[in-house]
PDB file of C-alpha atoms in Angstrom:
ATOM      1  CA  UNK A   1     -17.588   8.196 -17.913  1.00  0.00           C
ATOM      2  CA  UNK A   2     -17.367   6.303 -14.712  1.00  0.00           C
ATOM      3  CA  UNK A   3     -14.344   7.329 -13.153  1.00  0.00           C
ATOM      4  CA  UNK A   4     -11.577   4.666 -11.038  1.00  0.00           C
ATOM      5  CA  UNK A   5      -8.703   5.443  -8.887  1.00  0.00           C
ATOM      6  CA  UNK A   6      -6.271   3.260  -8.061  1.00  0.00           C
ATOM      7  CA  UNK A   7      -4.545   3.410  -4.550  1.00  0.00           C
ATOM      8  CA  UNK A   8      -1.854   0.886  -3.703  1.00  0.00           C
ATOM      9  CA  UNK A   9      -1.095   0.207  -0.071  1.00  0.00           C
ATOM     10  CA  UNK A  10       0.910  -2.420   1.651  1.00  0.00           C
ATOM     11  CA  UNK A  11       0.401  -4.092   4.967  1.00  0.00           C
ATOM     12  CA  UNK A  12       2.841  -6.307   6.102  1.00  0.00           C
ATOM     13  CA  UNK A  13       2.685  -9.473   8.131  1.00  0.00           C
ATOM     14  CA  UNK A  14       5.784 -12.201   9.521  1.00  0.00           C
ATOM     15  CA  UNK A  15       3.317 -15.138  10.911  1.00  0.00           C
ATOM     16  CA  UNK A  16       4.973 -16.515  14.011  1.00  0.00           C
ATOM     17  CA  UNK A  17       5.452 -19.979  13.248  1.00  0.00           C
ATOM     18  CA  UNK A  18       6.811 -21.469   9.713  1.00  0.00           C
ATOM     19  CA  UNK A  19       7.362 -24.397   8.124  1.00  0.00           C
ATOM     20  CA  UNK A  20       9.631 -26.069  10.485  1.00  0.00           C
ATOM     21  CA  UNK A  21       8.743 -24.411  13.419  1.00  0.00           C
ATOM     22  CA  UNK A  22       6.904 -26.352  16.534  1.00  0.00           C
ATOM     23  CA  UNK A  23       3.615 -25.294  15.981  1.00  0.00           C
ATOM     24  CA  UNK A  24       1.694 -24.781  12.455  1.00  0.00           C
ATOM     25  CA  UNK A  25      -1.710 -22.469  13.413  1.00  0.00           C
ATOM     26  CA  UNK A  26      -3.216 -19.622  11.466  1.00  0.00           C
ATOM     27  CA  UNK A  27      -3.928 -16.177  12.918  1.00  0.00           C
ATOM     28  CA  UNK A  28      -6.797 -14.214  12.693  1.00  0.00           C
ATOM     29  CA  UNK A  29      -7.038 -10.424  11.365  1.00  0.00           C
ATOM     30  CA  UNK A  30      -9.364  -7.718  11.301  1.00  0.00           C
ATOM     31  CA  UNK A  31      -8.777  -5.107   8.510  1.00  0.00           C
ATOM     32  CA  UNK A  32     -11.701  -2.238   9.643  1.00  0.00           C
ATOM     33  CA  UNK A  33     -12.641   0.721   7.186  1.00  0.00           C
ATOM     34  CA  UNK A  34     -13.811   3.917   8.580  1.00  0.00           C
ATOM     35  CA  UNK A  35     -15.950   6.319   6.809  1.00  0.00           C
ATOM     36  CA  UNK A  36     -14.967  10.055   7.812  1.00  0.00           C
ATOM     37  CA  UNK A  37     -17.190  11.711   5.665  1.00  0.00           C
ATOM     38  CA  UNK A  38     -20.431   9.553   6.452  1.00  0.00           C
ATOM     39  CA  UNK A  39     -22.822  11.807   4.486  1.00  0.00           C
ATOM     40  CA  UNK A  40     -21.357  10.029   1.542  1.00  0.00           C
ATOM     41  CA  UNK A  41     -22.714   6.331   1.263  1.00  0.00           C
ATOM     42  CA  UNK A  42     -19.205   3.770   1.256  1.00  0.00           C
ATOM     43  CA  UNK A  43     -19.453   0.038   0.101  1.00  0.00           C
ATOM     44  CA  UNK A  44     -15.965  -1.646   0.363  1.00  0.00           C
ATOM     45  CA  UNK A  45     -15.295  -5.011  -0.854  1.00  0.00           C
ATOM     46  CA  UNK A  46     -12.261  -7.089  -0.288  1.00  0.00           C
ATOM     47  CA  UNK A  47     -10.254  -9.808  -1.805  1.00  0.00           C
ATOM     48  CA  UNK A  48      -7.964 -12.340   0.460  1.00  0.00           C
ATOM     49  CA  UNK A  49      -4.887 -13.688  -1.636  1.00  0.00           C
ATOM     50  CA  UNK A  50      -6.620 -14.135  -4.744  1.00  0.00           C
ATOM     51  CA  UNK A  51      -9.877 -15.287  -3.929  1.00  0.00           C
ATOM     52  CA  UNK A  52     -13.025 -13.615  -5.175  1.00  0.00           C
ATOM     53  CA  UNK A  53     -13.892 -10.125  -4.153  1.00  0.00           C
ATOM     54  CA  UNK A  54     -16.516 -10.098  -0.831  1.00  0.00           C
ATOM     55  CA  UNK A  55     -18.528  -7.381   0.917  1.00  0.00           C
ATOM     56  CA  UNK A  56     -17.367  -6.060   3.945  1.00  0.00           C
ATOM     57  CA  UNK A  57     -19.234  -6.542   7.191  1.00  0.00           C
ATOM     58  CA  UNK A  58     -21.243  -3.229   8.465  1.00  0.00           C
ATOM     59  CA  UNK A  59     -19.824  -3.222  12.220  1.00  0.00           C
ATOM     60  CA  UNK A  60     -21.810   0.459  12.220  1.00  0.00           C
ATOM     61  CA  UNK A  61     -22.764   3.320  10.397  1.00  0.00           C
ATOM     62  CA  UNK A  62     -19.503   4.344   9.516  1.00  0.00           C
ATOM     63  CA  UNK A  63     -17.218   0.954  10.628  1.00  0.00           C
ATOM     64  CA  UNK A  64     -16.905  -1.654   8.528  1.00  0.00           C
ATOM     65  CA  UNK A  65     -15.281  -5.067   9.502  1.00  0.00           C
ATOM     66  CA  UNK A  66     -13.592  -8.031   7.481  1.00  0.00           C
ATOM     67  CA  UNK A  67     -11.728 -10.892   8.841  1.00  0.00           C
ATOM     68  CA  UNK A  68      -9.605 -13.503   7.808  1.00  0.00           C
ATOM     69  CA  UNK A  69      -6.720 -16.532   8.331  1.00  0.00           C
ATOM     70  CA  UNK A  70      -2.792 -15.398   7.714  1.00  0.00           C
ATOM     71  CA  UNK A  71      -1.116 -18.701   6.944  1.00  0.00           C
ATOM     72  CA  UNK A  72       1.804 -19.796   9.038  1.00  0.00           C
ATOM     73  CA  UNK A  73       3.927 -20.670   5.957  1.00  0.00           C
ATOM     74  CA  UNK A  74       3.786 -16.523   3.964  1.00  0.00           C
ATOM     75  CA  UNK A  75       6.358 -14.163   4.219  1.00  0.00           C
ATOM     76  CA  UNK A  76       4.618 -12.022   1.511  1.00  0.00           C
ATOM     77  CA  UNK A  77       0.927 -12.059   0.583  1.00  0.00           C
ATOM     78  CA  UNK A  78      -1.487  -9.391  -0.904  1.00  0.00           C
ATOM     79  CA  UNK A  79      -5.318  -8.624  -0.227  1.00  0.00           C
ATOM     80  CA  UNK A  80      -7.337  -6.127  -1.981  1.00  0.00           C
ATOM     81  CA  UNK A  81      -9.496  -3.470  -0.831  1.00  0.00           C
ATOM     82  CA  UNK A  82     -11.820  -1.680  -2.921  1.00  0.00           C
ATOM     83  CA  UNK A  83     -13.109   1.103  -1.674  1.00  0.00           C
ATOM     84  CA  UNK A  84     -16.875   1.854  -3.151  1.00  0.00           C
ATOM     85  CA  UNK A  85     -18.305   5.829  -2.785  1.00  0.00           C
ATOM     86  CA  UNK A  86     -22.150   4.867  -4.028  1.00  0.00           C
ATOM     87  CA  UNK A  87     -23.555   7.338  -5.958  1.00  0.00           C
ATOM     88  CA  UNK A  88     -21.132  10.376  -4.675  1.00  0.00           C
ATOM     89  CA  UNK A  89     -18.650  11.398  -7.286  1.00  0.00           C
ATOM     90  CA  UNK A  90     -20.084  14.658  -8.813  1.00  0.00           C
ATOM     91  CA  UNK A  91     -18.223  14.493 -12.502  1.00  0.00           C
ATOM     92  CA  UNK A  92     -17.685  17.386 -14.928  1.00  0.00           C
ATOM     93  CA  UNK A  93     -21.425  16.894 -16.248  1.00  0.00           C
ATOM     94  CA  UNK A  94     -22.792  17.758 -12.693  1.00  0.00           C
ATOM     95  CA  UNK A  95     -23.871  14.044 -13.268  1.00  0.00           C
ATOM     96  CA  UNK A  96     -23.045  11.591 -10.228  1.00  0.00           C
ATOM     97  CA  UNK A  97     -21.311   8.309 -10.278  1.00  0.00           C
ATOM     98  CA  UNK A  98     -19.855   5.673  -8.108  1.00  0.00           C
ATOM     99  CA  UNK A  99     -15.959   5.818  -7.403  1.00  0.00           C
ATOM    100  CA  UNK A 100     -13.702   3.436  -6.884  1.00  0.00           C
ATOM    101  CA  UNK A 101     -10.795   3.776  -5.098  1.00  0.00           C
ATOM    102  CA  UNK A 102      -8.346   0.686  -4.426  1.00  0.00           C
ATOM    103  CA  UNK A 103      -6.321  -0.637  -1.686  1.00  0.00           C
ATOM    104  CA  UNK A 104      -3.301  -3.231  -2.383  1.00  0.00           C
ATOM    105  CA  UNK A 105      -2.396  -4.854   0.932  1.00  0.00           C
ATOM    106  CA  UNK A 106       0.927  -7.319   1.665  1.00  0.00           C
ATOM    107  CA  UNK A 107       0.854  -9.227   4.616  1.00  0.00           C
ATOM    108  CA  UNK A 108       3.623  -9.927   7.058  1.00  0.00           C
ATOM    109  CA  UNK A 109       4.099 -10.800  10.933  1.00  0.00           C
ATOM    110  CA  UNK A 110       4.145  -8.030  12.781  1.00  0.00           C
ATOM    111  CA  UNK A 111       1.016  -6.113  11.347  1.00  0.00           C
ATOM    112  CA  UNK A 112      -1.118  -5.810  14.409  1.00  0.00           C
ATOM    113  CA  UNK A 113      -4.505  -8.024  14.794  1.00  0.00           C
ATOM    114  CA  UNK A 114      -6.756  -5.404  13.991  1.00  0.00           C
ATOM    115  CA  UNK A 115      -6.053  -2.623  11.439  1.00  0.00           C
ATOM    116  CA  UNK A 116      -8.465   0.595  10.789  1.00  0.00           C
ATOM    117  CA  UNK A 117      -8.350   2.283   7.370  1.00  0.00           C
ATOM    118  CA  UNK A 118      -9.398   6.049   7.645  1.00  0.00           C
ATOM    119  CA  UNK A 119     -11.420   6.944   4.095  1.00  0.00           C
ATOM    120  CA  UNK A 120     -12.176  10.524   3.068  1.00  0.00           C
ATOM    121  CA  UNK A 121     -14.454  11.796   0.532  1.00  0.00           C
ATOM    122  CA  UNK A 122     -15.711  15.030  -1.294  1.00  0.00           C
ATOM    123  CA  UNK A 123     -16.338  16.969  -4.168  1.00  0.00           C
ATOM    124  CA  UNK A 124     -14.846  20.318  -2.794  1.00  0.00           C
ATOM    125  CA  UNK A 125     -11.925  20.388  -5.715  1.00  0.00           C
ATOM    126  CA  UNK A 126     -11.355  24.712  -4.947  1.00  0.00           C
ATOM    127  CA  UNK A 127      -7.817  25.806  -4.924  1.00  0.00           C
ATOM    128  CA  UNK A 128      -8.034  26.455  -0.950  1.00  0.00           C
ATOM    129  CA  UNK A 129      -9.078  22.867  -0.546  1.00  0.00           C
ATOM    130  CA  UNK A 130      -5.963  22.027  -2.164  1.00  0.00           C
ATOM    131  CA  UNK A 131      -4.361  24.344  -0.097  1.00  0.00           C
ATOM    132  CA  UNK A 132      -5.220  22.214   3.120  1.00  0.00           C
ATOM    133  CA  UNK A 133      -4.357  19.012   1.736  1.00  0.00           C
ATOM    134  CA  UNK A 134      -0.527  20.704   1.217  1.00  0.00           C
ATOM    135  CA  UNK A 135      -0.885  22.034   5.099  1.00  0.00           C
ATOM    136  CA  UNK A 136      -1.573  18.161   6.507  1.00  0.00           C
ATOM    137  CA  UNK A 137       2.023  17.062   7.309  1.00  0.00           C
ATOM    138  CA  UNK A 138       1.033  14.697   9.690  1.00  0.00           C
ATOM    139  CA  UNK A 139       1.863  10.982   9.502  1.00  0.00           C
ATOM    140  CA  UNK A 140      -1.770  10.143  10.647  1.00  0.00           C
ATOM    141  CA  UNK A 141      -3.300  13.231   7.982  1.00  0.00           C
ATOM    142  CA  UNK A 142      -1.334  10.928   4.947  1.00  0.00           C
ATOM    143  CA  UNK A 143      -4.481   9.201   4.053  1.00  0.00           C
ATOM    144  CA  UNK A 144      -6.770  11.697   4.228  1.00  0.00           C
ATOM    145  CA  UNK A 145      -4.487  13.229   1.920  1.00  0.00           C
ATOM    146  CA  UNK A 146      -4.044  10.524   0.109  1.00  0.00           C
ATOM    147  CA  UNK A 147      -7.485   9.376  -0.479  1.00  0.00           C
ATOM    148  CA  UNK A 148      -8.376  13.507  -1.807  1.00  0.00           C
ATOM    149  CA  UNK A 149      -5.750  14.014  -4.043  1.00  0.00           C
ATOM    150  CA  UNK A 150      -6.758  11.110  -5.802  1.00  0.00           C
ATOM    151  CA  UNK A 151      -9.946  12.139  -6.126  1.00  0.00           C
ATOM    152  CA  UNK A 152      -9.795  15.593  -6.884  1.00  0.00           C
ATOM    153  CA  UNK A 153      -6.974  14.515  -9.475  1.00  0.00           C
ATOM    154  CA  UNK A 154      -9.433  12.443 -11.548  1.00  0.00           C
ATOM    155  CA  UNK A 155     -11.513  15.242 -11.854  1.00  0.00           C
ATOM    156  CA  UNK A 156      -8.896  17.902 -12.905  1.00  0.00           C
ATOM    157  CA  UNK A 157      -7.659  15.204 -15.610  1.00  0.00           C
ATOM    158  CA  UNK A 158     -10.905  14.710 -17.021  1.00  0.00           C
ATOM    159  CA  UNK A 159     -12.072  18.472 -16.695  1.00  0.00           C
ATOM    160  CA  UNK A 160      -9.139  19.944 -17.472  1.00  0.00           C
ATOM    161  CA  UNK A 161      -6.593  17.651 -19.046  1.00  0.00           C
ATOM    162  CA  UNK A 162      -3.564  15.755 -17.174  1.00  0.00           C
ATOM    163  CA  UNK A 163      -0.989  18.749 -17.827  1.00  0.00           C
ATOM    164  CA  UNK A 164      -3.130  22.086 -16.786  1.00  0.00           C
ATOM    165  CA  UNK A 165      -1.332  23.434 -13.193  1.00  0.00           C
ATOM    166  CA  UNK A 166      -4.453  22.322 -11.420  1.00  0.00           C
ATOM    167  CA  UNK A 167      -4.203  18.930 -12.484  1.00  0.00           C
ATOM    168  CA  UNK A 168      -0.306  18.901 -12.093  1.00  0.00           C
ATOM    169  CA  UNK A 169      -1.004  20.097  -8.305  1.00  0.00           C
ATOM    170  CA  UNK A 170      -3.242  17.449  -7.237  1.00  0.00           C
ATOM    171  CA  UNK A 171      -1.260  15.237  -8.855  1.00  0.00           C
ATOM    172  CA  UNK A 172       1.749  16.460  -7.160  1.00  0.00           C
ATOM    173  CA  UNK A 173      -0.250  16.251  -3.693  1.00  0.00           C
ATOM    174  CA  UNK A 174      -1.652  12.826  -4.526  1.00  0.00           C
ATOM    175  CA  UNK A 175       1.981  11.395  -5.500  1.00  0.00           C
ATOM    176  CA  UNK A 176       4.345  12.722  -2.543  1.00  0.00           C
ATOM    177  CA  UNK A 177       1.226  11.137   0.239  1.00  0.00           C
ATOM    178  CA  UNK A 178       2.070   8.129  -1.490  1.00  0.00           C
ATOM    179  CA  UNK A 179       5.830   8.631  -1.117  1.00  0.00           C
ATOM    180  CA  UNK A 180       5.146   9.246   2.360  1.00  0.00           C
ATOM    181  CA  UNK A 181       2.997   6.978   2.815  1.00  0.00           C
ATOM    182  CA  UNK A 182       5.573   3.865   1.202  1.00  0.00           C
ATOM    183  CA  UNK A 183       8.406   5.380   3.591  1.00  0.00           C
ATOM    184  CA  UNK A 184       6.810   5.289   6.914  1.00  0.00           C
ATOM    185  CA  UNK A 185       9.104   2.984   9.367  1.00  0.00           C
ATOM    186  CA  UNK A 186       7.007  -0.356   9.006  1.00  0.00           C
ATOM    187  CA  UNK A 187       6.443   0.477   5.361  1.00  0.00           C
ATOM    188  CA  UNK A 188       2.681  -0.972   5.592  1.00  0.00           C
ATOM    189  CA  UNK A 189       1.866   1.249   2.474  1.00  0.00           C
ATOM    190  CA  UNK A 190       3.444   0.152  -1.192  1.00  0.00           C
ATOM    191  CA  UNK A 191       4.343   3.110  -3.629  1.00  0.00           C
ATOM    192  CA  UNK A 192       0.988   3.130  -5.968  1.00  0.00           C
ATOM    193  CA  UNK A 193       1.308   2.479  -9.157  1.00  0.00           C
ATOM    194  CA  UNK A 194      -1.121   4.883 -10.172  1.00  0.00           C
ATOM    195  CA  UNK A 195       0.093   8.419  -8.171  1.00  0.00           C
ATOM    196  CA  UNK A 196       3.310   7.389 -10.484  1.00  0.00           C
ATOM    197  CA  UNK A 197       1.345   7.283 -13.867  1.00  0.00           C
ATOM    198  CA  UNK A 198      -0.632   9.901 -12.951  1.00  0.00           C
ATOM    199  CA  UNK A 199       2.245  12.258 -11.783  1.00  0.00           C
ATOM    200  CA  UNK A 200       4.213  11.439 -15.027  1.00  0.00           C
ATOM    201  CA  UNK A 201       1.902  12.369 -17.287  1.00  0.00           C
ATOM    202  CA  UNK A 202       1.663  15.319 -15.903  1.00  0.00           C
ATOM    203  CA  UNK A 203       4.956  16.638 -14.976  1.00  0.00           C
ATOM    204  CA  UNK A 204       6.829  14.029 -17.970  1.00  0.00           C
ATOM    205  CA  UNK A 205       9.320  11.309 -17.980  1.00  0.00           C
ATOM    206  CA  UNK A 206      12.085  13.239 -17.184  1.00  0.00           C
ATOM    207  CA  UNK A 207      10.967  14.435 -14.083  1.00  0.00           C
ATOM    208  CA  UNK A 208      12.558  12.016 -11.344  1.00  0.00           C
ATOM    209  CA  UNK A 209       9.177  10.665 -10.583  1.00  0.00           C
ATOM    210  CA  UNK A 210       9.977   7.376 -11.305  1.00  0.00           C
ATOM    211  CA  UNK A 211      12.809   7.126  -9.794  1.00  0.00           C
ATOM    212  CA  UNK A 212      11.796   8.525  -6.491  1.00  0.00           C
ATOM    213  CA  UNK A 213       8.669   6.317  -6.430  1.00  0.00           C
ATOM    214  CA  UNK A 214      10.960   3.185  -6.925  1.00  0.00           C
ATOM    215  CA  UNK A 215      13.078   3.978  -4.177  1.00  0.00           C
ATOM    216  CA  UNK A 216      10.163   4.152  -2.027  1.00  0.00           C
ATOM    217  CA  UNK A 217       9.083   1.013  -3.492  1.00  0.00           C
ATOM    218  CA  UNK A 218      12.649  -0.337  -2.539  1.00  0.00           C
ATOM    219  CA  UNK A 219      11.794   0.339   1.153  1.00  0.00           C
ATOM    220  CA  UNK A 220      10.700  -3.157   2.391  1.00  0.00           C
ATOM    221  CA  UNK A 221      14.479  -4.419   1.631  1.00  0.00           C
ATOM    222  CA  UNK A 222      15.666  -2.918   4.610  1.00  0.00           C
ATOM    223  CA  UNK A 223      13.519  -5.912   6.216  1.00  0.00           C
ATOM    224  CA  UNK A 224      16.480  -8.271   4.802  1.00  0.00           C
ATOM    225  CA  UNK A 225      18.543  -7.439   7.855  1.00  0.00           C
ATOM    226  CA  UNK A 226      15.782  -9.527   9.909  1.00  0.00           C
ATOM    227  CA  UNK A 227      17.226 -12.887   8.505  1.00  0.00           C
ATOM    228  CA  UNK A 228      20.579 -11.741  11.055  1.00  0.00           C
ATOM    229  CA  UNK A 229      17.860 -11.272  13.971  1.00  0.00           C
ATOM    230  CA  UNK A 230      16.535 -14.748  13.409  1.00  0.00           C
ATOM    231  CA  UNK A 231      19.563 -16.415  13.275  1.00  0.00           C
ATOM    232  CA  UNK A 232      20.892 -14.628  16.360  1.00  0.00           C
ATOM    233  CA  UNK A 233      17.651 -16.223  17.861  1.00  0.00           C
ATOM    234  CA  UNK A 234      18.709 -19.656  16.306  1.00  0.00           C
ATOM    235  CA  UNK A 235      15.682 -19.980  14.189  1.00  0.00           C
ATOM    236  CA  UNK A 236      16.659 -20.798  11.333  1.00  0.00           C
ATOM    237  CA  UNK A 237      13.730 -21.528   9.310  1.00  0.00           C
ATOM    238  CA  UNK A 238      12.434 -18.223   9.468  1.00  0.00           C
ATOM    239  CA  UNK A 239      15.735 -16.785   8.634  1.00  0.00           C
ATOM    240  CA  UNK A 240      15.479 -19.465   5.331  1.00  0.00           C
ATOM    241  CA  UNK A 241      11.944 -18.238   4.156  1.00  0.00           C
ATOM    242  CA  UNK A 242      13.428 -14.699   4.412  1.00  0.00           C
ATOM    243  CA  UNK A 243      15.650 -15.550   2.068  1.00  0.00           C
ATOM    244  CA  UNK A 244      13.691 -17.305  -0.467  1.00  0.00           C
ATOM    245  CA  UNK A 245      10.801 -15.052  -0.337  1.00  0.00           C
ATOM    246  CA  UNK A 246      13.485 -12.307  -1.244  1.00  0.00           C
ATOM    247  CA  UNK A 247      15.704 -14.101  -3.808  1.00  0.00           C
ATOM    248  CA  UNK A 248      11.680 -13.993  -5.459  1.00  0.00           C
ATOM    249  CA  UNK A 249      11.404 -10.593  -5.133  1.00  0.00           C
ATOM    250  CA  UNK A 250      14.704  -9.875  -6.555  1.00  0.00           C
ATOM    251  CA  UNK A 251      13.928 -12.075  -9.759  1.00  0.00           C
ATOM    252  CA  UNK A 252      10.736 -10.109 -10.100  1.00  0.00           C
ATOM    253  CA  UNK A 253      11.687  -6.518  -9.400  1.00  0.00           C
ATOM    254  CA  UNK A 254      15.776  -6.544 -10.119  1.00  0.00           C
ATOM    255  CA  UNK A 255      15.526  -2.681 -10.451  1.00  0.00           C
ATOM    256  CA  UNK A 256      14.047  -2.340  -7.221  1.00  0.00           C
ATOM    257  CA  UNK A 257      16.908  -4.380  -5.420  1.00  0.00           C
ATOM    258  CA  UNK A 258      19.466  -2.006  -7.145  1.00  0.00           C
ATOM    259  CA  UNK A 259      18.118   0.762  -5.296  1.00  0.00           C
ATOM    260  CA  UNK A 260      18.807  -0.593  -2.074  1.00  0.00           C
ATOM    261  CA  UNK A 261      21.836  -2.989  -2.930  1.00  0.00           C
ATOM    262  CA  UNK A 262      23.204  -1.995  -5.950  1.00  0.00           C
ATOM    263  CA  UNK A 263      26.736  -0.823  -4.113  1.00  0.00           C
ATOM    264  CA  UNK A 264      26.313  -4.735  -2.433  1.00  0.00           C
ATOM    265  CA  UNK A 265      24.793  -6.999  -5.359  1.00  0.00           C
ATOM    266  CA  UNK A 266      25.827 -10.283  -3.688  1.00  0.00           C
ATOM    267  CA  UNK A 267      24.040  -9.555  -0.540  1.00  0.00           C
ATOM    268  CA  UNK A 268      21.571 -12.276  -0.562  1.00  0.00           C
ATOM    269  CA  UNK A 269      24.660 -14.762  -1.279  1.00  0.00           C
ATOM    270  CA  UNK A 270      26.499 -13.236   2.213  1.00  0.00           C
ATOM    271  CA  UNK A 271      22.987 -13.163   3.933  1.00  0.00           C
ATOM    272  CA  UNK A 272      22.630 -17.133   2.322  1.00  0.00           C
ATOM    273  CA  UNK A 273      26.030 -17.979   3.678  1.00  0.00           C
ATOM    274  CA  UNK A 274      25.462 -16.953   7.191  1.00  0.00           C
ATOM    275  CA  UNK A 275      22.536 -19.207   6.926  1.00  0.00           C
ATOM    276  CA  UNK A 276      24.409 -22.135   6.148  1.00  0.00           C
ATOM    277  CA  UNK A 277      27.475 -21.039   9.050  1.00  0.00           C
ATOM    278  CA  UNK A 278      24.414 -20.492  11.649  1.00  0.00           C
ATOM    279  CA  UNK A 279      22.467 -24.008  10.758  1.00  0.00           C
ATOM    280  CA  UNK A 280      24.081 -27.097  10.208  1.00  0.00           C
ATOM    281  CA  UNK A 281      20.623 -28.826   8.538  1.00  0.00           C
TER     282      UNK A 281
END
C-alpha cells in the first residue's frame, strides 16, 4: 500500500500595505526546499492559495525554488507543499514506493522574502535511530525530527500496528516536534493535524494529546495584541483587518480562542472598541 504522511506547517505573512493604505503592490516570495539526504530522489510540488498543484523549480541538485505574489489585502492565507521521495520508501514487503509528505503553509507580513525548508529522509527505523531523533533538542534539528518521525511512524503502524511501544515512540517523537515546532516565537509552523491522529491512536483519547496540540494551535492569537501596535502607529486599517481576519478565525475555531481567551471572552469587542476610540472613520 502506498503510504502518505501528512505534515502541517504554518508560515506567516502581514503584507505591508492594505486596503486603505497609500500604496496597493504585491510582494514577491521564495519558499526553497533542501534535500539533506540527496541519495534519495525528492520531487516537491506546491499549491498557492488554492490554485492547482505545480512542480517546483530545480535551483540545483539538492535546492529547489518556487516563487510567488502575497497580496496586499491577506492577513491569513495558506499554500501547500508536498513533499515527493520518488521511489525511496522501503515498506514492510521490502517493496519500494513513493512518499508523500505534506506541508500546510499560512502567510503573513513579516515572513522573510526567501524561506528554506530542510527535508530529511531514510529507511533506518532501529531503536538507536530513534534514540537520536529524542537527543536533537535543537530549534533548527525540529524538522529533521519532524520529517523522521513521520516517516518511521508510518512504517511502525503498518508493520506493527498503531499501539505496539515502537509505534507509540515514534509517534510520541513525531507529535512533541510538532508541538515544538507550532510554539516557536513567530509560530511559522501550525500544530499538524496528523502527529495528533496519529499520537491518539496510539496513546488514546484520554491522553491530553488533544488538548496540548490545540493549545499549540492557539499560539497565533497572541498576534491579536498587534492591532494595539498599529493603532499606536495610527494605522488604522491594518489594525481593522486584524480584527476581521480574527473575528473569522474565532467563528471557525471557537475552541481554539478559549484556549487563549477563555478567562477574557469579549476581547475582540475591547480590541474593536479601541479601534473605533483610535479612528474616527
Amino acid at each position: 500500500m502506498k503510504p502518505l504522511v501528512m505534515m502541517t506547517l504554518a508560515l506567516f505573512f502581514i503584507p505591508t500595505n492594505f486596503a486603505g493604505a497609500s500604496t496597493a503592490s504585491e510582494r514577491l516570495v521564495s519558499i526553497l526546499i533542501s534535500n539533506q539526504t540527496p541519495t534519495y530522489t525528492l520531487s516537491p510540488l506546491i499549491e498557492v492559495f488554492g490554485a492547482d498543484a505545480v512542480p517546483f523549480k530545480k535551483k540545483s541538485d539538492t535546492v529547489f525554488v518556487h516563487q510567488f505574489k502575497v497580496s496586499q489585502d491577506d492577513w491569513f492565507n495558506k499554500v501547500n507543499v508536498k513533499v515527493v521521495w520518488k521511489d525511496a520508501y522501503l515498506d514492510t514487503d521490502k517493496k519500494k514506493s513513493d512518499l508523500e509528505q505534506w506541508i500546510i503553509l499560512r502567510v503573513r507580513r513579516d515572513f522573510p522574502d526567501k524561506f528554506s525548508i530542510l527535508v530529511y529522509f531514510g529507511n533506518n527505523r532501529s531503536r538507536d535511530e530513534l534514540t537520536r531523533l529524542e537527543g536533537l533538542s535543537g530549534v533548527n534539528e525540529q524538522f529533521q525530527v519532524y520529517f523522521r518521525a513521520g516517516q518511521i511512524v508510518q512504517f511502525f503502524r503498518q508493520s506493527l500496528g498503531p499501539q505496539d511501544a515502537l509505534t507509540k515512540r515514534a509517534a510520541k517523537l513525531w507529535f512533541w516536534s510538532a508541538v515544538k515546532l507550532a510554539e516557536e516565537p513567530k509560530y511559522f509552523v501550525i500544530m499538524s493535524d496528523e502527529a495528533e491522529r496519529v499520537a491518539i491512536e496510539a496513546y488514546g483519547g484520554s491522553s491530553g494529546l488533544a488538548e496540548r496540540a490545540n493549545a499549540a494551535r492557539s499560539m497565533y492569537w497572541y498576534d491579536l495584541d498587534e492591532i494595539d501596535n498599529y493603532l499606536a502607529r495610527g494605522d488604522c486599517a491594518t489594525a481593522k483587518l486584524i480584527l476581521m481576519e480574527f473575528k473569522k478565525l474565532m467563528d471557525n475555531a471557537p475552541n481554539i480562542f478559549k484556549i487563549r481567551y477563555g478567562k477574557t471572552p469579549d476581547v475582540l469587542q475591547m480590541k474593536e472598541q479601541r479601534i473605533v476610540q483610535k479612528c474616527k472613520s
